[in-house]
Tab-separated table of C-alpha atoms and ligand atoms in Angstrom:
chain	number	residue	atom	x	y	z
Z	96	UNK	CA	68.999	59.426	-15.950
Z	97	UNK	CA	67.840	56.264	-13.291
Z	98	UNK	CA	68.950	56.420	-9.714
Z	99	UNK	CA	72.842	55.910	-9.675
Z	100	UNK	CA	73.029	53.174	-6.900
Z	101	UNK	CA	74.424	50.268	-9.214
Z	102	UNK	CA	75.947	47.251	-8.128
Z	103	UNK	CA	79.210	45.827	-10.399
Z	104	UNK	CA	79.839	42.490	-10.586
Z	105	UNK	CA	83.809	41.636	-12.043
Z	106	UNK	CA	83.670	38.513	-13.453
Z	107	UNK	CA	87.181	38.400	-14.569
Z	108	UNK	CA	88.360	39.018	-10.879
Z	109	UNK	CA	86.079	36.034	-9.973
Z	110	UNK	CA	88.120	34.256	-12.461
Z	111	UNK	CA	90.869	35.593	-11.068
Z	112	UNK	CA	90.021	34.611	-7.542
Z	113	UNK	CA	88.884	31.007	-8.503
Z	114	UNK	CA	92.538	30.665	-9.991
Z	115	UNK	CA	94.178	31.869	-6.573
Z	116	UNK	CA	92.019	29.413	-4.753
Z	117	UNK	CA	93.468	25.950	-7.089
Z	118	UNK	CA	96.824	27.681	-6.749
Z	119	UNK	CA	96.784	26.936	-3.066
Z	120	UNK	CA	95.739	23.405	-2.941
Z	121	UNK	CA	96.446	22.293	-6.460
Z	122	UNK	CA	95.657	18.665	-5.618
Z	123	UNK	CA	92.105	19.727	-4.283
Z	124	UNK	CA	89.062	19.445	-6.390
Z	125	UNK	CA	87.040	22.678	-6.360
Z	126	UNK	CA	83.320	22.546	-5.442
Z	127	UNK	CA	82.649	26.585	-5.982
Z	128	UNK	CA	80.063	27.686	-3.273
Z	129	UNK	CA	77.704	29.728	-5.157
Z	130	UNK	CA	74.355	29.550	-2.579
Z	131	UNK	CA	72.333	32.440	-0.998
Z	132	UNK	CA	72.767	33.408	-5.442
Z	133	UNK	CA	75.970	33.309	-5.406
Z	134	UNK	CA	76.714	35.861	-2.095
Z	135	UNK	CA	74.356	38.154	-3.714
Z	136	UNK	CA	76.674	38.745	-6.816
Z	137	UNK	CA	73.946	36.677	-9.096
Z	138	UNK	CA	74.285	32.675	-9.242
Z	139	UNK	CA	73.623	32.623	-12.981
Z	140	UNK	CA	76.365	34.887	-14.314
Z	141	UNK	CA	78.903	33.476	-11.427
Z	142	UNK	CA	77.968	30.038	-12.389
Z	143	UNK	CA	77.817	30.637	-16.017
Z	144	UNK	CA	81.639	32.430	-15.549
Z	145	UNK	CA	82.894	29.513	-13.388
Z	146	UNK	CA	81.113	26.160	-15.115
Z	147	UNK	CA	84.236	25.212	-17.030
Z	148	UNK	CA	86.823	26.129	-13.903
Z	149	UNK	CA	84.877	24.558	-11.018
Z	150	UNK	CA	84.550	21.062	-10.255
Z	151	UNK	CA	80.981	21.181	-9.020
Z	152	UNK	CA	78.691	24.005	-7.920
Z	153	UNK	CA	77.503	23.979	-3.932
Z	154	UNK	CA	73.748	25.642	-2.827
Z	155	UNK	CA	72.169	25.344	-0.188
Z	156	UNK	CA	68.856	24.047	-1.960
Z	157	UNK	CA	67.131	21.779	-4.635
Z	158	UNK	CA	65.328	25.485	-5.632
Z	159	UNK	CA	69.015	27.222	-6.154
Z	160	UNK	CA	70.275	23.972	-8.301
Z	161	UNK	CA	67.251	24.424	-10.340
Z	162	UNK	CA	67.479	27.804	-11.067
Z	163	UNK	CA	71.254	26.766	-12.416
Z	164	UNK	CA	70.274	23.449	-14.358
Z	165	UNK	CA	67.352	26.243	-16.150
Z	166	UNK	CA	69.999	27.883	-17.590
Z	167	UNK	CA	71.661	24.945	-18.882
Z	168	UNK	CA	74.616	24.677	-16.437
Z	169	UNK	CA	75.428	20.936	-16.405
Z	170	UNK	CA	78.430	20.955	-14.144
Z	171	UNK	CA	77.795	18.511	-10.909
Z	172	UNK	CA	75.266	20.583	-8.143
Z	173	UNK	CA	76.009	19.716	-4.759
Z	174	UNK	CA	73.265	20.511	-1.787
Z	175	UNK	CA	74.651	21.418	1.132
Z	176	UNK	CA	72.003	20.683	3.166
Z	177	UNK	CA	70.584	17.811	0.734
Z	178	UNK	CA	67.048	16.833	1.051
Z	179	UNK	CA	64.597	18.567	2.967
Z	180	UNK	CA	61.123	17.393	1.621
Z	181	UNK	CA	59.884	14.778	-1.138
Z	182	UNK	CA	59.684	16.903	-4.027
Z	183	UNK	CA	63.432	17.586	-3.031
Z	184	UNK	CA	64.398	13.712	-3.535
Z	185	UNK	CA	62.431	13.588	-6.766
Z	186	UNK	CA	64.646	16.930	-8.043
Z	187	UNK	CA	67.409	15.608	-7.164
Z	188	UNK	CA	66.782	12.431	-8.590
Z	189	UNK	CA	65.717	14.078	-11.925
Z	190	UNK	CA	68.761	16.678	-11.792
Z	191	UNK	CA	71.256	14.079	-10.709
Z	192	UNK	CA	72.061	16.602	-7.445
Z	193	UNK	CA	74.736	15.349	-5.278
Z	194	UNK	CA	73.027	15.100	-1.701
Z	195	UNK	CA	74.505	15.563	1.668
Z	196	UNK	CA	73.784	13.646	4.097
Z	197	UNK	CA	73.354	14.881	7.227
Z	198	UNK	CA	70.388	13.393	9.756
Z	199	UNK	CA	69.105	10.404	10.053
Z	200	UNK	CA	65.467	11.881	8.858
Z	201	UNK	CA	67.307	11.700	5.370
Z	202	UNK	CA	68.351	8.719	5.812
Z	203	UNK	CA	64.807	7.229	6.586
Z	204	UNK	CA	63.963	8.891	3.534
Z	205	UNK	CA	66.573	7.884	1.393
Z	206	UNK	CA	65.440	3.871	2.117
Z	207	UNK	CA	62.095	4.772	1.039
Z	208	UNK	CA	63.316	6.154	-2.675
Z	209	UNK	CA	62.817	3.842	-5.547
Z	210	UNK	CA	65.525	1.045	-5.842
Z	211	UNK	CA	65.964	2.163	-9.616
Z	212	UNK	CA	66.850	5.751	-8.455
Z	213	UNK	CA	70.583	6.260	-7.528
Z	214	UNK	CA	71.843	9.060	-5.617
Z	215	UNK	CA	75.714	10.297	-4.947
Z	216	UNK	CA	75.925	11.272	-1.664
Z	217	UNK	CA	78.014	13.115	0.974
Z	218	UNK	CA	77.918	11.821	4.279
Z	219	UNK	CA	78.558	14.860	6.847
Z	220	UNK	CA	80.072	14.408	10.120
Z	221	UNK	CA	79.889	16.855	12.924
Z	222	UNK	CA	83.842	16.913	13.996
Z	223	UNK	CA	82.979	19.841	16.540
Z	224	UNK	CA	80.585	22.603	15.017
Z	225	UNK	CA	77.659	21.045	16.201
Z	226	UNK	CA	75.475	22.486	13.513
Z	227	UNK	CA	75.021	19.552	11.091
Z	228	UNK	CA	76.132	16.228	10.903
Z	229	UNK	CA	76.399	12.502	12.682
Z	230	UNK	CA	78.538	12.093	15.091
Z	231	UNK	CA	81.847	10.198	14.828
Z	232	UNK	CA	80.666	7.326	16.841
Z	233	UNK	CA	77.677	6.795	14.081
Z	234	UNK	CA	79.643	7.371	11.262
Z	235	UNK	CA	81.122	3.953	10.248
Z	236	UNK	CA	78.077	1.884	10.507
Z	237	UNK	CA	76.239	4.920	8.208
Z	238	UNK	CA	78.773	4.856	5.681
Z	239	UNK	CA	78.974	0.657	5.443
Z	240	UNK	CA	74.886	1.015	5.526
Z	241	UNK	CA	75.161	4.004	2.687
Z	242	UNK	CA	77.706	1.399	0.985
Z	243	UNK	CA	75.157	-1.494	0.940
Z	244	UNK	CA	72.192	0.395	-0.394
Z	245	UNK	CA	71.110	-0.153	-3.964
Z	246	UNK	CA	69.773	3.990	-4.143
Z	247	UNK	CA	73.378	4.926	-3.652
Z	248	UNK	CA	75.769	5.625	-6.422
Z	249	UNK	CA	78.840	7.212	-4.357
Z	250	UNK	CA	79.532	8.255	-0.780
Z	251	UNK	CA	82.144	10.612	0.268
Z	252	UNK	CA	82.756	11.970	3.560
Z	253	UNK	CA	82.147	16.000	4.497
Z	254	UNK	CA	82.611	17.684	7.171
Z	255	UNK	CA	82.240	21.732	7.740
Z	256	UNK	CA	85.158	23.984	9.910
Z	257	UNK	CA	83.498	26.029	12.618
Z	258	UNK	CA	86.861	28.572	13.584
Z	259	UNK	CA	88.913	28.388	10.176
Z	260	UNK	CA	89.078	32.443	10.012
Z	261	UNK	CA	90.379	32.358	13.613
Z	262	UNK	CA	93.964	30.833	13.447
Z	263	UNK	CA	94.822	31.673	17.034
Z	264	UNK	CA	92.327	29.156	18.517
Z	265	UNK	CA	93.397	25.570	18.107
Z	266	UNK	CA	90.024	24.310	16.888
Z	267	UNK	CA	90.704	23.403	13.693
Z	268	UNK	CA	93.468	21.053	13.994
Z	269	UNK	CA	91.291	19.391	16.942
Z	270	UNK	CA	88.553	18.943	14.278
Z	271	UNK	CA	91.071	17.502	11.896
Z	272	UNK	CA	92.373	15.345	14.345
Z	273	UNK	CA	88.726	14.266	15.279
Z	274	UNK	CA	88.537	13.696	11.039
Z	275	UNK	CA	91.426	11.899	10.671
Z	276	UNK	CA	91.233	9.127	13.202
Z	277	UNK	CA	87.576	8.438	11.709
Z	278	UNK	CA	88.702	8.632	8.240
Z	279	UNK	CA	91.038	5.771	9.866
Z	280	UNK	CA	88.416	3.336	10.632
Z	281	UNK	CA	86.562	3.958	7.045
Z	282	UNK	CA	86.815	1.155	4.386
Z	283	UNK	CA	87.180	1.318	1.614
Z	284	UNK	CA	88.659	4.935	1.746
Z	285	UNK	CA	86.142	7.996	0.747
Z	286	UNK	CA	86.769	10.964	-0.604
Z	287	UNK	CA	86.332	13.748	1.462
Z	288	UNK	CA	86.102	17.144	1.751
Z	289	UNK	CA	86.627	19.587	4.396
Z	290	UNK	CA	87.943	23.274	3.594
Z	291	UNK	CA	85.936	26.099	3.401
Z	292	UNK	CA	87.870	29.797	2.354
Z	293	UNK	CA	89.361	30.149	5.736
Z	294	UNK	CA	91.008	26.612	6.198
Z	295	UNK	CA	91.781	27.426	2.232
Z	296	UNK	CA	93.504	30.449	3.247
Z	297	UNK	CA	95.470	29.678	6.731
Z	298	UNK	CA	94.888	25.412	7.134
Z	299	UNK	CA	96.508	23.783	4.444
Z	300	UNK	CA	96.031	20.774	6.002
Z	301	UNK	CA	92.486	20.694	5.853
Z	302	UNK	CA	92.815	21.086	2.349
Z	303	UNK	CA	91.633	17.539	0.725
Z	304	UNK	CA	90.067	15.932	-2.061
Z	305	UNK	CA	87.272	18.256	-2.271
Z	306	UNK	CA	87.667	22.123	-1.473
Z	307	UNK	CA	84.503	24.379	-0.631
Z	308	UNK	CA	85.524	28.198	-0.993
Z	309	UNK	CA	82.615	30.263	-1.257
Z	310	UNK	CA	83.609	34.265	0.273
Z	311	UNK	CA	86.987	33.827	-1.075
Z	312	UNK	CA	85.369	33.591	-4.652
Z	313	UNK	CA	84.043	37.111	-4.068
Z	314	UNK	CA	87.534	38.748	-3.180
Z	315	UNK	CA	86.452	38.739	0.573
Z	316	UNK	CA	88.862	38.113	2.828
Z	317	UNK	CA	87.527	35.185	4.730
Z	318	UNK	CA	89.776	35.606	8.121
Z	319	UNK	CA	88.178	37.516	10.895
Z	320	UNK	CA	90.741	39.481	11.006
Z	321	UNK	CA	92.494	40.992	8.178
Z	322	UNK	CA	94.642	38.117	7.220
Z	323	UNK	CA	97.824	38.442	5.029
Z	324	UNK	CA	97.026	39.769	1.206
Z	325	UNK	CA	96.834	36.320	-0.424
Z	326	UNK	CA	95.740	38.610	-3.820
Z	327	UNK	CA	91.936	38.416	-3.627
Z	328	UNK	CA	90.508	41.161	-5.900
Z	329	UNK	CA	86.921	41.870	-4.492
Z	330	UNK	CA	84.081	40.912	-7.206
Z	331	UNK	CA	81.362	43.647	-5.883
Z	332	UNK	CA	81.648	47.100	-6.225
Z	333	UNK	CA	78.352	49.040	-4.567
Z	334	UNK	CA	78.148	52.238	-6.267
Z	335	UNK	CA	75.935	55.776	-6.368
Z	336	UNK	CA	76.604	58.925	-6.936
Z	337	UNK	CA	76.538	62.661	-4.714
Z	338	UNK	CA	72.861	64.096	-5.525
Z	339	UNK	CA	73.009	67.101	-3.332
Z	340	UNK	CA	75.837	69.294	-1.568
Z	341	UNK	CA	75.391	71.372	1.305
Z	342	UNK	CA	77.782	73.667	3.387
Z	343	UNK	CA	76.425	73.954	7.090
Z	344	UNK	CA	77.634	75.924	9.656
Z	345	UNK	CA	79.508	74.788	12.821
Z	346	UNK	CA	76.799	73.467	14.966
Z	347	UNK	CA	74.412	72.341	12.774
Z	348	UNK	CA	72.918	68.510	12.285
Z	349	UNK	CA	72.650	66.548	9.731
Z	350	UNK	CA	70.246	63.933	9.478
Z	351	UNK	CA	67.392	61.780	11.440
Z	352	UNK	CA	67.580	62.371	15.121
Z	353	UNK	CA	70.343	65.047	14.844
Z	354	UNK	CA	73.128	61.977	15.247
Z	355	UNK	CA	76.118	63.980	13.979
Z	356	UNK	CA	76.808	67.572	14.876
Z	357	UNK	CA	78.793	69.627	12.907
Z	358	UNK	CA	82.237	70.756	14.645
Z	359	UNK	CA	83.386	73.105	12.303
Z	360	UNK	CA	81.856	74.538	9.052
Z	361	UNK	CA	80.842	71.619	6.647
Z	362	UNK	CA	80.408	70.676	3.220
Z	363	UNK	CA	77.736	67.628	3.405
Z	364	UNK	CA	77.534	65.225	0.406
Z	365	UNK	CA	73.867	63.553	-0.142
Z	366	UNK	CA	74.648	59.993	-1.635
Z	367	UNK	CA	71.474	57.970	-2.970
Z	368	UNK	CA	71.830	54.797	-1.624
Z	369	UNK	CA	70.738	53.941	1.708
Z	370	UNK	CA	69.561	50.870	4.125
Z	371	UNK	CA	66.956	50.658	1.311
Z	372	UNK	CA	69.653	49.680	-1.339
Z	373	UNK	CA	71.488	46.884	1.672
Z	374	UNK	CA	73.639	49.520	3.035
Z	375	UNK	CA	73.740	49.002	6.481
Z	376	UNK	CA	71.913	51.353	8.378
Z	377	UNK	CA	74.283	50.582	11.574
Z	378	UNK	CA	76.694	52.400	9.782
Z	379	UNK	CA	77.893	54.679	12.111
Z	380	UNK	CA	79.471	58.376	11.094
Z	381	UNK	CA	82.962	57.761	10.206
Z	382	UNK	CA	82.340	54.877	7.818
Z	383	UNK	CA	84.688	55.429	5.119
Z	384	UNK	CA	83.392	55.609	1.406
Z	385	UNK	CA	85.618	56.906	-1.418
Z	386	UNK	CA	85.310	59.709	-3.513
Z	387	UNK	CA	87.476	60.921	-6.000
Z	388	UNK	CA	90.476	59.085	-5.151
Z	389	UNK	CA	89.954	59.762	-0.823
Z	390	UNK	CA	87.972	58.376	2.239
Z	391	UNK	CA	85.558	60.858	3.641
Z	392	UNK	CA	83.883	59.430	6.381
Z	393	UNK	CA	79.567	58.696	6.590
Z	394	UNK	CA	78.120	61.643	9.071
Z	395	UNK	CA	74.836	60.964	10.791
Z	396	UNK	CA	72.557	57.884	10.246
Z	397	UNK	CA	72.078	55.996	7.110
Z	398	UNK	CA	68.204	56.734	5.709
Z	399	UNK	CA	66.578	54.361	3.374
Z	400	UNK	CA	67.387	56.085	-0.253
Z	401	UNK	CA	70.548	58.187	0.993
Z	402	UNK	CA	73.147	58.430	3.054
Z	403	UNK	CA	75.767	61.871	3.775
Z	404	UNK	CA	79.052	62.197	4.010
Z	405	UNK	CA	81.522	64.710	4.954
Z	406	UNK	CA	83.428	66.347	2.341
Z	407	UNK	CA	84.965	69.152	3.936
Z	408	UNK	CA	88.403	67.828	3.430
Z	409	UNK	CA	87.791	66.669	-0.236
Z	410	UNK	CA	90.292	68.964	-2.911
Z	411	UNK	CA	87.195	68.514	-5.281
Z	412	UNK	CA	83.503	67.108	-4.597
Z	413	UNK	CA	80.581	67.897	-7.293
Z	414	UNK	CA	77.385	66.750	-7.743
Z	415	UNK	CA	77.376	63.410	-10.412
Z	416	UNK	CA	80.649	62.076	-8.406
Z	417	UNK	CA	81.033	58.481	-8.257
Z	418	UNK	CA	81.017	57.044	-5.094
Z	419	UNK	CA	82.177	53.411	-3.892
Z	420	UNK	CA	80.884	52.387	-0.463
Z	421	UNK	CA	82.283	49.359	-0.719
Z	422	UNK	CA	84.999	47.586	-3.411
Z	423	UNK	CA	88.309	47.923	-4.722
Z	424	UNK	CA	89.300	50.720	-2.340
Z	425	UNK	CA	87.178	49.769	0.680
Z	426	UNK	CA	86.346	46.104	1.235
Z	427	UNK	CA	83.157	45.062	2.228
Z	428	UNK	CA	84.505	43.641	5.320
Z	429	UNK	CA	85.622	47.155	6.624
Z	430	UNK	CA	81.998	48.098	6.065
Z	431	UNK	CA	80.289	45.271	7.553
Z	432	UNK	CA	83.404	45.992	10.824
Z	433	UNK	CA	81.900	49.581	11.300
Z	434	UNK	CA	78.369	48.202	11.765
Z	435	UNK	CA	78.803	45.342	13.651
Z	436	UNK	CA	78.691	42.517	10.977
Z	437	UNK	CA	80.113	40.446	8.477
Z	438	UNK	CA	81.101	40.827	4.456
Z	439	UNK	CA	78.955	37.504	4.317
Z	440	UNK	CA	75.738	39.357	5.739
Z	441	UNK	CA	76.175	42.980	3.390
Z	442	UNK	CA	76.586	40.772	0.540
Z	443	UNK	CA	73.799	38.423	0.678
Z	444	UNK	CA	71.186	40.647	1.804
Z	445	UNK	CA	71.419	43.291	-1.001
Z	446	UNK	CA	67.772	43.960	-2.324
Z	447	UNK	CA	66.525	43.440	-6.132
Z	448	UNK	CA	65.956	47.342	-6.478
Z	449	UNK	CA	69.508	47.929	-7.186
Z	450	UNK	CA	70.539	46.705	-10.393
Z	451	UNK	CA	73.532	44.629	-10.917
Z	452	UNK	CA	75.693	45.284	-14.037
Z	453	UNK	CA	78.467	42.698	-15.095
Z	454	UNK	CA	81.661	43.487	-16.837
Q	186	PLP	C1	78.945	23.543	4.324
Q	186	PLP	C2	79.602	24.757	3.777
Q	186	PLP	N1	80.717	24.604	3.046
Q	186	PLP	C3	81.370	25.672	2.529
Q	186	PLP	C4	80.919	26.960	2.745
Q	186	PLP	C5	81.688	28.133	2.181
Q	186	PLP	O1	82.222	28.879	3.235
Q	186	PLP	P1	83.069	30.205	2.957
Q	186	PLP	O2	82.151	31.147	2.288
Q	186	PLP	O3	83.447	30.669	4.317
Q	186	PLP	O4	84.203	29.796	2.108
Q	186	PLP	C6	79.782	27.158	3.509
Q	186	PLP	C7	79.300	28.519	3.764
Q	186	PLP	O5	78.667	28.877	4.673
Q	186	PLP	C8	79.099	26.026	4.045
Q	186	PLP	O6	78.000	26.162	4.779
């Protein structure tokens, strides 16, 4: 038998998810954020499971498209970040990637592409996120000069939300407000898009031509705090199994540094999987995982290969159990809480060594 850490990958729940997603904005377009390969869940299957549901496919780079066009998906590839060299121009030329638009660098670049090569491009404004973009007061005479230029098939108009998962703060609707009254001075009319999960989930009103849910996809809730159960059913389950069970008396440690003292007699629970396998080693004791149907909490720090886990209070635990450190009964995000982080940031960072299986 291999080492039991395992990743599962539910396709049908990304289906599923996908679904939920056109269900709340049916008059939206979906562009299905599948970058960083796909949130770690594998951009191939995920793209190959979603090319006849999606509108278009969004990465982050001319190298992801590639990888997707290889495998002979031929549903429309948006880059988020379009261009960043001149073997990117020529890919996307070749590819037919859609191309945001986002500095005037690109621009400068664009105008020195062959006039036989056309391009459909997204022209991103910065409405308040300060992270990419022009700024309102450039964007009309960009778009009329994107308009005029021979290179350029399409234009539409993006723009990216910076406090969508935070409803309380009135951000949002101050960035739509910015994005409406420049979508006012725009002729002729663009498409736009400007929804990511979070405006999916709690801003219908950002919800447009074009929608861009990437974490909801997964089954991650995308608000920063739990938001209402809009029926997401989480794609990744992160799997191993107990290798090793030890009772220890009342007093004694368990693990590096002696981090977690035993209060009472103990029965300890070696898992293999560890910050070697992407579980975070921030984890602090009292991170749930589940076992046999119960939450027993993580005691002392995480190692590379393993991690323990107090069992005491388990009716049953055995060597060979299954156990789920993040999934259907423990989200990711309750995980990534405990240690500090994100669901985006466990996800993506998950390393080759543990194998990914795909029902
Ligand atoms: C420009 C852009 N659009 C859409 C998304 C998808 O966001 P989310 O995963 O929060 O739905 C991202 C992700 O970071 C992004 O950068």
């Amino acid at each position: 038998m291999s080492r039991p850490a395992v990743i599962e990958i539910d396709l049908q729940a990304l289906k599923a998810n996908l679904a939920t997603c056109k269900q709340r904005a049916p008059q939206s377009k979906t562009i299905a954020v599948v970058k960083a390969d796909a949130y770690g869940h594998g951009a191939i299957k995920v793209a190959q499971t979603l090319a006849e549901t999606a509108d278009m496919f969004a990465v982050s780079c001319s190298e992801e498209g590639m990888l997707l066009r290889q495998q002979g998906i031929v549903t429309p590839i948006l880059l988020l970040e379009g261009c960043f060299g001149l073997d990117d121009w020529q890919r996307a030329y070749e590819q037919g990637f859609q191309l945001v638009i986002h500095h005037q660098a690109q621009l400068d670049a664009l105008a020195v592409q062959p006039e036989t090569r056309q391009f459909d491009v997204w022209l991103k404004v910065d409405t308040g996120m300060h992270r990419l973009g022009f700024s309102p007061e450039q964007v009309t005479e960009v778009y009329a000069r994107l308009l005029a230029d021979k290179r350029v098939a399409s234009v539409k108009i993006i723009t990216h939300l910076a406090s969508a998962d935070t409803p309380e703060s009135d951000f949002t609707q101050r960035q739509l407000a910015c994005f409406n009254r420049l979508l006012e001075q725009l002729t002729p009319k663009p498409q736009v898009s400007v929804a990511n999960s979070a405006g999916i989930v709690a801003h219908a009103n950002s919800a447009r031509d074009w929608n861009r849910p990437g974490i909801m996809l997964y089954g991650i809730d995308p608000m920063a705090a739990p938001g209402k159960d809009i029926g997401l059913i989480p794609v990744m389950s992160f799997y191993s199994q107990i290798i090793a069970l030890h009772q220890i008396e009342a007093g004694e440690y368990v693990g590096y540094g002696n981090a977690w003292q035993a209060q009472r007699p103990s029965l300890i629970a070696t898992v293999a999987a560890g910050y070697g396998d992407g579980y975070p080693r921030n984890a602090p004791s009292g991170t749930p995982v589940f076992i046999n149907g119960f939450l027993a909490p993580v005691t002392g720090r995480v190692s590379m290969d393993m991690l323990c886990v107090d069992v005491t209070d388990l009716p049953k635990a055995e060597l060979g159990d299954r156990v789920e450190l993040w999934g259907k009964h423990i989200s990711v995000n309750k995980v990534a809480e405990c240690a500090g982080t994100i669901g985006y940031e466990l996800v993506t960072r998950l390393p080759q060594r543990v194998p990914r299986q795909y029902f």
